[in-house]
Every structure is written in structure tokens, then in C-alpha cells.
PDB file of C-alpha atoms and ligand atoms in Angstrom:
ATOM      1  CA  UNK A  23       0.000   0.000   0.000  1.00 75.00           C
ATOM      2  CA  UNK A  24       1.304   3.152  -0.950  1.00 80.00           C
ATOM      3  CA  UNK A  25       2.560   5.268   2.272  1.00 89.00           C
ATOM      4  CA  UNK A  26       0.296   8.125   2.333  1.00 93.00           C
ATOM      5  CA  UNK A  27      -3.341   5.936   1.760  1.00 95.00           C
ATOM      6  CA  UNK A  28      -1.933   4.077   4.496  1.00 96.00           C
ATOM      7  CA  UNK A  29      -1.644   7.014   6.419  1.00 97.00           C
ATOM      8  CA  UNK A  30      -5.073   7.924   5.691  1.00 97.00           C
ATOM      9  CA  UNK A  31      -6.301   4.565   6.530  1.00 98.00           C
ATOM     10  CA  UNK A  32      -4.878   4.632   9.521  1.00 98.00           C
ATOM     11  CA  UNK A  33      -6.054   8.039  10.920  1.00 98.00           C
ATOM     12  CA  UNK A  34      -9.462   7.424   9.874  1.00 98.00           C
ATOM     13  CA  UNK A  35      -9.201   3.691  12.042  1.00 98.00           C
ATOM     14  CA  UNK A  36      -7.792   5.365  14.438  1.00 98.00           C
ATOM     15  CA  UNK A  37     -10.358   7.936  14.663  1.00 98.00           C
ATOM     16  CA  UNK A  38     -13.493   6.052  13.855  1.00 98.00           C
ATOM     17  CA  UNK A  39     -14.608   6.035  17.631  1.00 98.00           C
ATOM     18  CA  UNK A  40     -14.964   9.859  18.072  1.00 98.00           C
ATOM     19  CA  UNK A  41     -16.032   9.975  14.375  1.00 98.00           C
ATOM     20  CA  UNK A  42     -19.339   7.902  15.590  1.00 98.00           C
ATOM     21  CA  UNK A  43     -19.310   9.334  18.789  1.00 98.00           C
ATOM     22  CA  UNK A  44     -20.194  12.580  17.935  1.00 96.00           C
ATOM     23  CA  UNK A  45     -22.975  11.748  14.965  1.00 95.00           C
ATOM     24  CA  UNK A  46     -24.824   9.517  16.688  1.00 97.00           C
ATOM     25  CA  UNK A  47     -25.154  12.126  19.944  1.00 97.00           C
ATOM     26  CA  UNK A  48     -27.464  14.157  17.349  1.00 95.00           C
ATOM     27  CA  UNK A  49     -29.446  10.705  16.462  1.00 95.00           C
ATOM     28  CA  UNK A  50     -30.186   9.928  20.373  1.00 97.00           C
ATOM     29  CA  UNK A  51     -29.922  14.063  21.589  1.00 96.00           C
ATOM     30  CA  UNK A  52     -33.193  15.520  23.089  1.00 96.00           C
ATOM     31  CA  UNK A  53     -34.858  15.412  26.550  1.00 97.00           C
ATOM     32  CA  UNK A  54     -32.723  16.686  29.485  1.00 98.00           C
ATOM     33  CA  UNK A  55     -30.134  18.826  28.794  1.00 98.00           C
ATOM     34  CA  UNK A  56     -26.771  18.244  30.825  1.00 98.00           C
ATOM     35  CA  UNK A  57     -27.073  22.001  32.414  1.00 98.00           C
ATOM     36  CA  UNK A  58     -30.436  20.888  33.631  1.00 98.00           C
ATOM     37  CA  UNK A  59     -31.371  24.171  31.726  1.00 98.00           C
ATOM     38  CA  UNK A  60     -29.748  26.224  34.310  1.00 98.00           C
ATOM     39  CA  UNK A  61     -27.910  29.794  33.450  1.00 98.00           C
ATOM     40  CA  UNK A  62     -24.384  31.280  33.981  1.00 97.00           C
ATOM     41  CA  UNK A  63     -23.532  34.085  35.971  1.00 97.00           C
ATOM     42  CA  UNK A  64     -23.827  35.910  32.173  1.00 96.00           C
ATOM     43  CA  UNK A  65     -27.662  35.082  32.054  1.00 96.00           C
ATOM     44  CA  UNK A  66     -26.589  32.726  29.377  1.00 97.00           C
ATOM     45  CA  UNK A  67     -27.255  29.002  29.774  1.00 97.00           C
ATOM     46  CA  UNK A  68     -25.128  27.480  30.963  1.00 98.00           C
ATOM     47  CA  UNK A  69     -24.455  24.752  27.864  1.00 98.00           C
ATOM     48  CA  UNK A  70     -27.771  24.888  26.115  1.00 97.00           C
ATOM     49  CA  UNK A  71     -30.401  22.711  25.044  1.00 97.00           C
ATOM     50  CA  UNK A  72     -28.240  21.031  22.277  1.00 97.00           C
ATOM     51  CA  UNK A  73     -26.305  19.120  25.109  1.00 98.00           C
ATOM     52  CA  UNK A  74     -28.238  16.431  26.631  1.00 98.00           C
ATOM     53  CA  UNK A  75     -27.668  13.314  28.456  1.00 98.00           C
ATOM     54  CA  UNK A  76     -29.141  11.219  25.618  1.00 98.00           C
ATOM     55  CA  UNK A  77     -27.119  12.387  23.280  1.00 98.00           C
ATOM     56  CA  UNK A  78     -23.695  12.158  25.496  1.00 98.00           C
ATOM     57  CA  UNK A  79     -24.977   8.335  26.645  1.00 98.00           C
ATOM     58  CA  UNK A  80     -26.290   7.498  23.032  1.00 98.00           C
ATOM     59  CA  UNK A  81     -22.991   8.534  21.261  1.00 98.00           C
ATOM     60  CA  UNK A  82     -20.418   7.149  24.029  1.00 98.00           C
ATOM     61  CA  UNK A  83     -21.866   3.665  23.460  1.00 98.00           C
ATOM     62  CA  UNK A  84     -22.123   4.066  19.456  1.00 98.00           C
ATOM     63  CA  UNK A  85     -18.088   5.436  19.591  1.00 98.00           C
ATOM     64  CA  UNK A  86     -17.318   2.182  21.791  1.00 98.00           C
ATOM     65  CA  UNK A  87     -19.028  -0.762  20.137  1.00 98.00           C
ATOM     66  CA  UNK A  88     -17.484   0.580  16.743  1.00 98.00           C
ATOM     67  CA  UNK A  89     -14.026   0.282  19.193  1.00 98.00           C
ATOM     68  CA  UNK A  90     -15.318  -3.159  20.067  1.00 98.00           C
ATOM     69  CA  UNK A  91     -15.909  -4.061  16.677  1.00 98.00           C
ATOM     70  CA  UNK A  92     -12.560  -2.770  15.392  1.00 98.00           C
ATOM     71  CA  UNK A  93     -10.786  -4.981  17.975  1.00 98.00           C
ATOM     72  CA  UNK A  94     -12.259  -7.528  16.798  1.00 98.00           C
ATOM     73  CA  UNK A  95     -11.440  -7.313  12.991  1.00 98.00           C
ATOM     74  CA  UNK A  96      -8.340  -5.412  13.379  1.00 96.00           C
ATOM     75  CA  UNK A  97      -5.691  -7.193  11.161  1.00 93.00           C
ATOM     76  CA  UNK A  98      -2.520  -5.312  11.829  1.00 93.00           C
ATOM     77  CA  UNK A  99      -1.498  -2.194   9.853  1.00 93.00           C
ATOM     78  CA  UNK A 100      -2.868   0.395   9.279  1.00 96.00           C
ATOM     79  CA  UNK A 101      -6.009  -1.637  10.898  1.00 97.00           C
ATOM     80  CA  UNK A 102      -4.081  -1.548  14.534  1.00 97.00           C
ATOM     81  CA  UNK A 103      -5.954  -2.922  17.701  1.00 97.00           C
ATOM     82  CA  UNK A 104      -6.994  -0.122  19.502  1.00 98.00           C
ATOM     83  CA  UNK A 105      -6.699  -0.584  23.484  1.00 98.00           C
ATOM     84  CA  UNK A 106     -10.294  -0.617  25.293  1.00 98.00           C
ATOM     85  CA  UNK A 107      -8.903   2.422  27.334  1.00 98.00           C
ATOM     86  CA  UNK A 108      -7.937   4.731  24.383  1.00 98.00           C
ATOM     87  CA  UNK A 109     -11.674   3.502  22.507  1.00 98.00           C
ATOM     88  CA  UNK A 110     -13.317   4.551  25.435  1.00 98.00           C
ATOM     89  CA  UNK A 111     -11.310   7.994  25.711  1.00 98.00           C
ATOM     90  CA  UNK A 112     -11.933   9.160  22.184  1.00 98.00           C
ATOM     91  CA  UNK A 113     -15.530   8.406  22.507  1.00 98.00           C
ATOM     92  CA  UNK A 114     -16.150   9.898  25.472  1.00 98.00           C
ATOM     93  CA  UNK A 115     -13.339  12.703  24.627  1.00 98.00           C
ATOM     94  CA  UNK A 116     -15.445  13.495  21.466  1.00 98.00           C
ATOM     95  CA  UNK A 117     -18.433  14.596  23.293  1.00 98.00           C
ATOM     96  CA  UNK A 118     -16.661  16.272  25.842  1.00 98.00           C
ATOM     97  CA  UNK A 119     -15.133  18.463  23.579  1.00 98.00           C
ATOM     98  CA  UNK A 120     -17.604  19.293  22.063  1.00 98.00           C
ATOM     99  CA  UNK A 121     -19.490  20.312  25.372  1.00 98.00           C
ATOM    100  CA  UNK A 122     -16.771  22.420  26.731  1.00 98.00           C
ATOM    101  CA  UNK A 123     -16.814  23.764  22.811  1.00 98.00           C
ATOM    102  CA  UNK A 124     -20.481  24.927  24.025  1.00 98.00           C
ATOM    103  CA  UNK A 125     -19.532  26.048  27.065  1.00 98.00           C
ATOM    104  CA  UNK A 126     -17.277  28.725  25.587  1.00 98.00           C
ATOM    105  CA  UNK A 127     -19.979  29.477  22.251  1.00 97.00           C
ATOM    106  CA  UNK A 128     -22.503  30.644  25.480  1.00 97.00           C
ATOM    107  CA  UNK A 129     -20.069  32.603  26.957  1.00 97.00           C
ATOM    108  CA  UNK A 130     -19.106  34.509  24.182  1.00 97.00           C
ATOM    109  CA  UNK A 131     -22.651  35.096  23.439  1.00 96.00           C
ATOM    110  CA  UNK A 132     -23.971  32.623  20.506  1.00 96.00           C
ATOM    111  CA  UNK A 133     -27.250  31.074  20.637  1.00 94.00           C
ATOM    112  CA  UNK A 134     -27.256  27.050  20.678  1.00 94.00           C
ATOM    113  CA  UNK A 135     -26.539  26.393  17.424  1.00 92.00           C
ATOM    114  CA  UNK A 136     -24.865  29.144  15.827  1.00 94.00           C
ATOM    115  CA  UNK A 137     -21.789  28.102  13.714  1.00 93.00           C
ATOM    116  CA  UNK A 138     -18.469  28.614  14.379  1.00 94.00           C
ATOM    117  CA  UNK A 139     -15.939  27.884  11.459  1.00 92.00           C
ATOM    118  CA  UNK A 140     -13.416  25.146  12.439  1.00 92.00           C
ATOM    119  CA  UNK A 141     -14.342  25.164  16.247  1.00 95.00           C
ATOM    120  CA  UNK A 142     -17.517  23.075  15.636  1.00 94.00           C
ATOM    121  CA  UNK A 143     -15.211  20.862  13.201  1.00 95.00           C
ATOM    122  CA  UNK A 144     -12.298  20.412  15.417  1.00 97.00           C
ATOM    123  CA  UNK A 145     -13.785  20.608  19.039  1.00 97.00           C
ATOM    124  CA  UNK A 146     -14.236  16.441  19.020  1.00 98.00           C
ATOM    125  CA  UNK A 147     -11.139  15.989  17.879  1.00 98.00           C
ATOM    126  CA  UNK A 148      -9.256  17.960  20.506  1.00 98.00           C
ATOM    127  CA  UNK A 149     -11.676  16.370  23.137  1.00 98.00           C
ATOM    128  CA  UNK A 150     -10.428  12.830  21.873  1.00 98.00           C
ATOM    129  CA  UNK A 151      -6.861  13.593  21.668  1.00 98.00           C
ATOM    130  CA  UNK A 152      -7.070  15.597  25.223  1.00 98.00           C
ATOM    131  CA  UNK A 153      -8.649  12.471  26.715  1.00 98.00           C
ATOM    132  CA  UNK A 154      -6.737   9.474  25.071  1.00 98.00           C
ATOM    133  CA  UNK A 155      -3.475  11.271  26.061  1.00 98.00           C
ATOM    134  CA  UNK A 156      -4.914  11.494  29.285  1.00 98.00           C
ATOM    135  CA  UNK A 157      -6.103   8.217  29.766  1.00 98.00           C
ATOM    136  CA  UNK A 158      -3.342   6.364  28.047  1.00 98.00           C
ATOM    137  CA  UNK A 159      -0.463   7.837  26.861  1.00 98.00           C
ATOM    138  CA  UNK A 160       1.551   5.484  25.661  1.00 98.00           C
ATOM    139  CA  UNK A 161      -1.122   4.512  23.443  1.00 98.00           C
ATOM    140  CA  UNK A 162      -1.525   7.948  22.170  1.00 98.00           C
ATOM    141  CA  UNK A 163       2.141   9.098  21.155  1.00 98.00           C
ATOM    142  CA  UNK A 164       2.751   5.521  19.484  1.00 98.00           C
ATOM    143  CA  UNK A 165      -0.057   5.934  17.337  1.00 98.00           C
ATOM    144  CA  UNK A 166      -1.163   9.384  16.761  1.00 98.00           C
ATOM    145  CA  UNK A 167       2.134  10.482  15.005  1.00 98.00           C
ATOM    146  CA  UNK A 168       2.430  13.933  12.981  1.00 98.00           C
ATOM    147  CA  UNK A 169       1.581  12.634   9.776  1.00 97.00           C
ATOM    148  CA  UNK A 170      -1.481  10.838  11.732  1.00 98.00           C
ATOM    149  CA  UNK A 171      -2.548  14.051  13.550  1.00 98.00           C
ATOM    150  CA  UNK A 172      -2.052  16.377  10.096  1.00 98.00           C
ATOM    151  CA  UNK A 173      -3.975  13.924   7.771  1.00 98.00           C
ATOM    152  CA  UNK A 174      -6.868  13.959  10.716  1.00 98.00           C
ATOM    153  CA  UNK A 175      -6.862  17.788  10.753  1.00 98.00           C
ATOM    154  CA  UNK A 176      -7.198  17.723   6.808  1.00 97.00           C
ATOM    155  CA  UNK A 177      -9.786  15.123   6.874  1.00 97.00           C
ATOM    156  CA  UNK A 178     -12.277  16.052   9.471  1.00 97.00           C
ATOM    157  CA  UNK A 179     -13.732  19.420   8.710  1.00 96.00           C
ATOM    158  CA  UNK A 180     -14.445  17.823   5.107  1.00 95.00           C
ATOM    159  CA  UNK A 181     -15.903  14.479   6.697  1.00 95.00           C
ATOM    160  CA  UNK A 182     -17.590  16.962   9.277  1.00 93.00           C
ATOM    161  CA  UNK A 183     -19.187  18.947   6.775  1.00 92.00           C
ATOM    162  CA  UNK A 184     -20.320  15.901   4.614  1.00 94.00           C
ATOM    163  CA  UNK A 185     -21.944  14.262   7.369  1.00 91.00           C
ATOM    164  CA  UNK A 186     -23.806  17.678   8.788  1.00 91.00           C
ATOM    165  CA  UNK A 187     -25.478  18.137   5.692  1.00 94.00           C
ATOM    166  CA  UNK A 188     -26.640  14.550   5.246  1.00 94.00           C
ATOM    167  CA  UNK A 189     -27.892  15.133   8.924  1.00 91.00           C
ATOM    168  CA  UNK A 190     -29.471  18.369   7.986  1.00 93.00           C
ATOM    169  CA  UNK A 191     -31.527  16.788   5.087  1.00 93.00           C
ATOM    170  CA  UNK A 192     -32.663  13.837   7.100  1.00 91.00           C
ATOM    171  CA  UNK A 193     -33.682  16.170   9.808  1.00 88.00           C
ATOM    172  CA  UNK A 194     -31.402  14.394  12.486  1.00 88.00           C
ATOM    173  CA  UNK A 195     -29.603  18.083  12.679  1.00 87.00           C
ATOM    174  CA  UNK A 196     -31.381  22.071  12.852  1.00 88.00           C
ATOM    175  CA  UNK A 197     -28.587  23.531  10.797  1.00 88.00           C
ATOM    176  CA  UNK A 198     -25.946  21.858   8.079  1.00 89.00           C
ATOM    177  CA  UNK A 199     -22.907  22.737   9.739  1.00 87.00           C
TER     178      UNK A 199
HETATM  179  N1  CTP B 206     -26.692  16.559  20.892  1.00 88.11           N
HETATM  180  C1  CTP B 206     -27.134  16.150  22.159  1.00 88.11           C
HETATM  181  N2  CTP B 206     -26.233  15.946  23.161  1.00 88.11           N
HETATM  182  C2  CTP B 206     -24.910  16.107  22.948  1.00 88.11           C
HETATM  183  C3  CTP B 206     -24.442  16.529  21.684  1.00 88.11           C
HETATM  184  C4  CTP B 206     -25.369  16.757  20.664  1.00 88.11           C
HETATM  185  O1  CTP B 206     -28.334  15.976  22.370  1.00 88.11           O
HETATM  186  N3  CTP B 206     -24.054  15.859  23.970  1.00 88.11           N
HETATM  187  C5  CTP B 206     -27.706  16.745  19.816  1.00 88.11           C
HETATM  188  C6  CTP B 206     -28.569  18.005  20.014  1.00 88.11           C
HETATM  189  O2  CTP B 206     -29.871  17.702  19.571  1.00 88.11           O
HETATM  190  C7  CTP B 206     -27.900  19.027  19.114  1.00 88.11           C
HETATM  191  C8  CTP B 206     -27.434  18.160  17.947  1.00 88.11           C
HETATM  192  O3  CTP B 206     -27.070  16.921  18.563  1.00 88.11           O
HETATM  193  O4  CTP B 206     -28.761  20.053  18.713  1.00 88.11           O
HETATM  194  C9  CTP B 206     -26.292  18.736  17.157  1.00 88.11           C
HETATM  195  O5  CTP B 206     -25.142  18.912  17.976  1.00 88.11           O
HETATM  196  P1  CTP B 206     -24.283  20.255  17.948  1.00 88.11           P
HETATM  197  O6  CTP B 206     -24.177  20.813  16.586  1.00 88.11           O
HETATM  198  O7  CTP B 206     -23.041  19.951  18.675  1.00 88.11           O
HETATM  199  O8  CTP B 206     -25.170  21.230  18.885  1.00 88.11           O
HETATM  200  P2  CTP B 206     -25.865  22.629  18.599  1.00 88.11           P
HETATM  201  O9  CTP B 206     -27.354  22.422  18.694  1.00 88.11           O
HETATM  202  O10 CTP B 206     -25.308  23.234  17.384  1.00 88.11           O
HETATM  203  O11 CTP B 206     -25.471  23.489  19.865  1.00 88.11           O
HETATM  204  P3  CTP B 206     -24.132  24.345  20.152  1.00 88.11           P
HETATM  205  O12 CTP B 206     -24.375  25.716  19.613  1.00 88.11           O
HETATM  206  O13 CTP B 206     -24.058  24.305  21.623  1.00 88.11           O
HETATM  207  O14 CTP B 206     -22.990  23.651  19.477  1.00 88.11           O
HETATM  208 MG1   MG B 207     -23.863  22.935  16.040  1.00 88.11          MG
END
């Protein structure tokens, strides 16, 4: 296999966790959001109704049966076996991210929902990464290499984008980005 599609495999492999993680926490989202609808000393909400406990339950176990699944049928490279530990961080690191992400949209005064170039692309990603190097570090700098981490920032705002405006048509999502 050529070096750079194996790259690409790779990252995406790597990745797929947090990549289902955060799609499928807009397929299960609604009913109670995680701020229990409660404001910030700005009068803001706190996180907003877009962050709920369905959606951060509903994704987490999407992002870690994929991880399940891809320990099962990993074959060696680029399809490494991911350790339980770092599938479990990236999931739940996706969703994180992306509610600190919200966190920080409130306080700088946009409504739930508003887009933010690159922040609403990236903000899983970073949550992963922050997490898996938390949780296992070892893992994490073995595996998510420079060329990993640049083909990943390349690759997700374009994956991002495809999938929000597939979720936007089938009504799963209020706005395509
Ligand atoms: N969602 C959820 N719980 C989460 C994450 C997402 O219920 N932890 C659901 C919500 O229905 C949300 C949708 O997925 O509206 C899309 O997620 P996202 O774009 O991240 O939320 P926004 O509604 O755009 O809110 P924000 O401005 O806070 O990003
Ligand atoms: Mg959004």
C-alpha cells in the first residue's frame, strides 16, 4: 500500500470512535439537557439545550461498540488494535469536547446552534486527543504520530461537513454545519 493511503487509513481507524461518537449524539440528543437548563452568571445558559444526556450516553456507546468491533477485525497495519482504554477515551473525549466547545460558544454570546468555522469541526477531535493522552499515553504518542494528527486535521472538517449536511436533510440536525 502506498505510504500516504496508508496514512489515511490509519487516521481514519484510528479515529473512527470519536467519528461515531459525535454523529450519533445528534441521532439519540433531546430530553434533558446536561445544564439541567440552568444559566451562567452571564444570564446565558449554561451549555444549552443542544447538550443532553441522551445524546452524550447514546454517542459514548455508538463510539465504543465501533471500538469493540474494530478490535475484533483489526488485522494489523494500518487496521491496529486499539486498546479498550484509548476507545473509550476518544468516545467519550469526542463529546466532551464538544461540550466544553459549548460552554465557551454561550459565553461569548452565541445562541445554541450558531456556527463557528473550524471550532464546531475540530472541538471532538481535541476532546479525543485531550482524553486518550490522558487516559493512556503510551497509546496515544505511538499511534497518533504527525503525519497521523495532520492527515486527521485535513480530513475532518471535510468528513464533518459531509456528514452535517446529510444530517441536515434527514432532519437528524437544525442547521448543516
Ligand atoms: N446533541 C445532544 N447531546 C450532545 C451533543 C449533541 O443531544 N451531547 C444533539 C442536540 O440535539 C444538538 C445536535 O445533537 O442540537 C447537534 O449537535 P451540535 O451541533 O453539537 O449542537 P448545537 O445544537 O449546534 O449546539 P451548540 O451551539 O451548543 O454547538
Ligand atoms: Mg452545532
Amino acid at each position: 500500500m502506498l505510504p500516504i493511503i496508508s496514512v489515511v487509513i490509519k487516521a481514519l481507524w484510528l479515529m473512527l470512535p470519536a467519528y461515531i461518537a459525535n454523529p450519533t449524539a445528534a441521532i439519540f440528543g433531546g430530553g434533558k439537557p446536561i445544564d439541567f437548563g440552568k444559566k451562567w452568571h452571564d444570564g446565558q445558559r449554561i451549555l444549552g439545550d443542544g447538550k443532553t444526556f441522551r445524546g452524550l450516553a447514546g454517542g459514548a456507546a455508538c463510539g465504543i461498540v465501533i471500538g469493540l468491533l474494530e478490535m475484533q477485525v483489526a488485522t494489523g497495519e494500518p487496521f491496529v488494535i486499539p486498546p479498550i482504554t484509548g476507545v473509550i477515551a476518544l468516545s467519550f473525549g469526542a463529546l466532551l469536547g464538544d461540550i466544553v466547545k459549548s460552554f465557551f460558544k454561550r459565553r461569548f454570546g452565541y445562541e445554541r446552534g450558531a456556527g463557528l468555522p473550524l471550532v464546531d469541526q475540530l472541538d471532538f477531535v481535541a476532546g479525543a486527543w485531550v482524553l486518550a493522552y490522558i487516559v493512556d499515553p503510551k497509546w496515544f504518542i505511538e499511534n497518533f504520530t504527525l503525519p497521523i494528527i495532520i492527515t486527521v486535521l485535513i480530513v475532518t472538517p471535510i468528513l464533518h461537513r459531509a456528514t452535517n449536511i446529510i444530517g441536515y436533510h434527514i432532519k437528524v440536525k437544525k442547521e448543516p454545519w
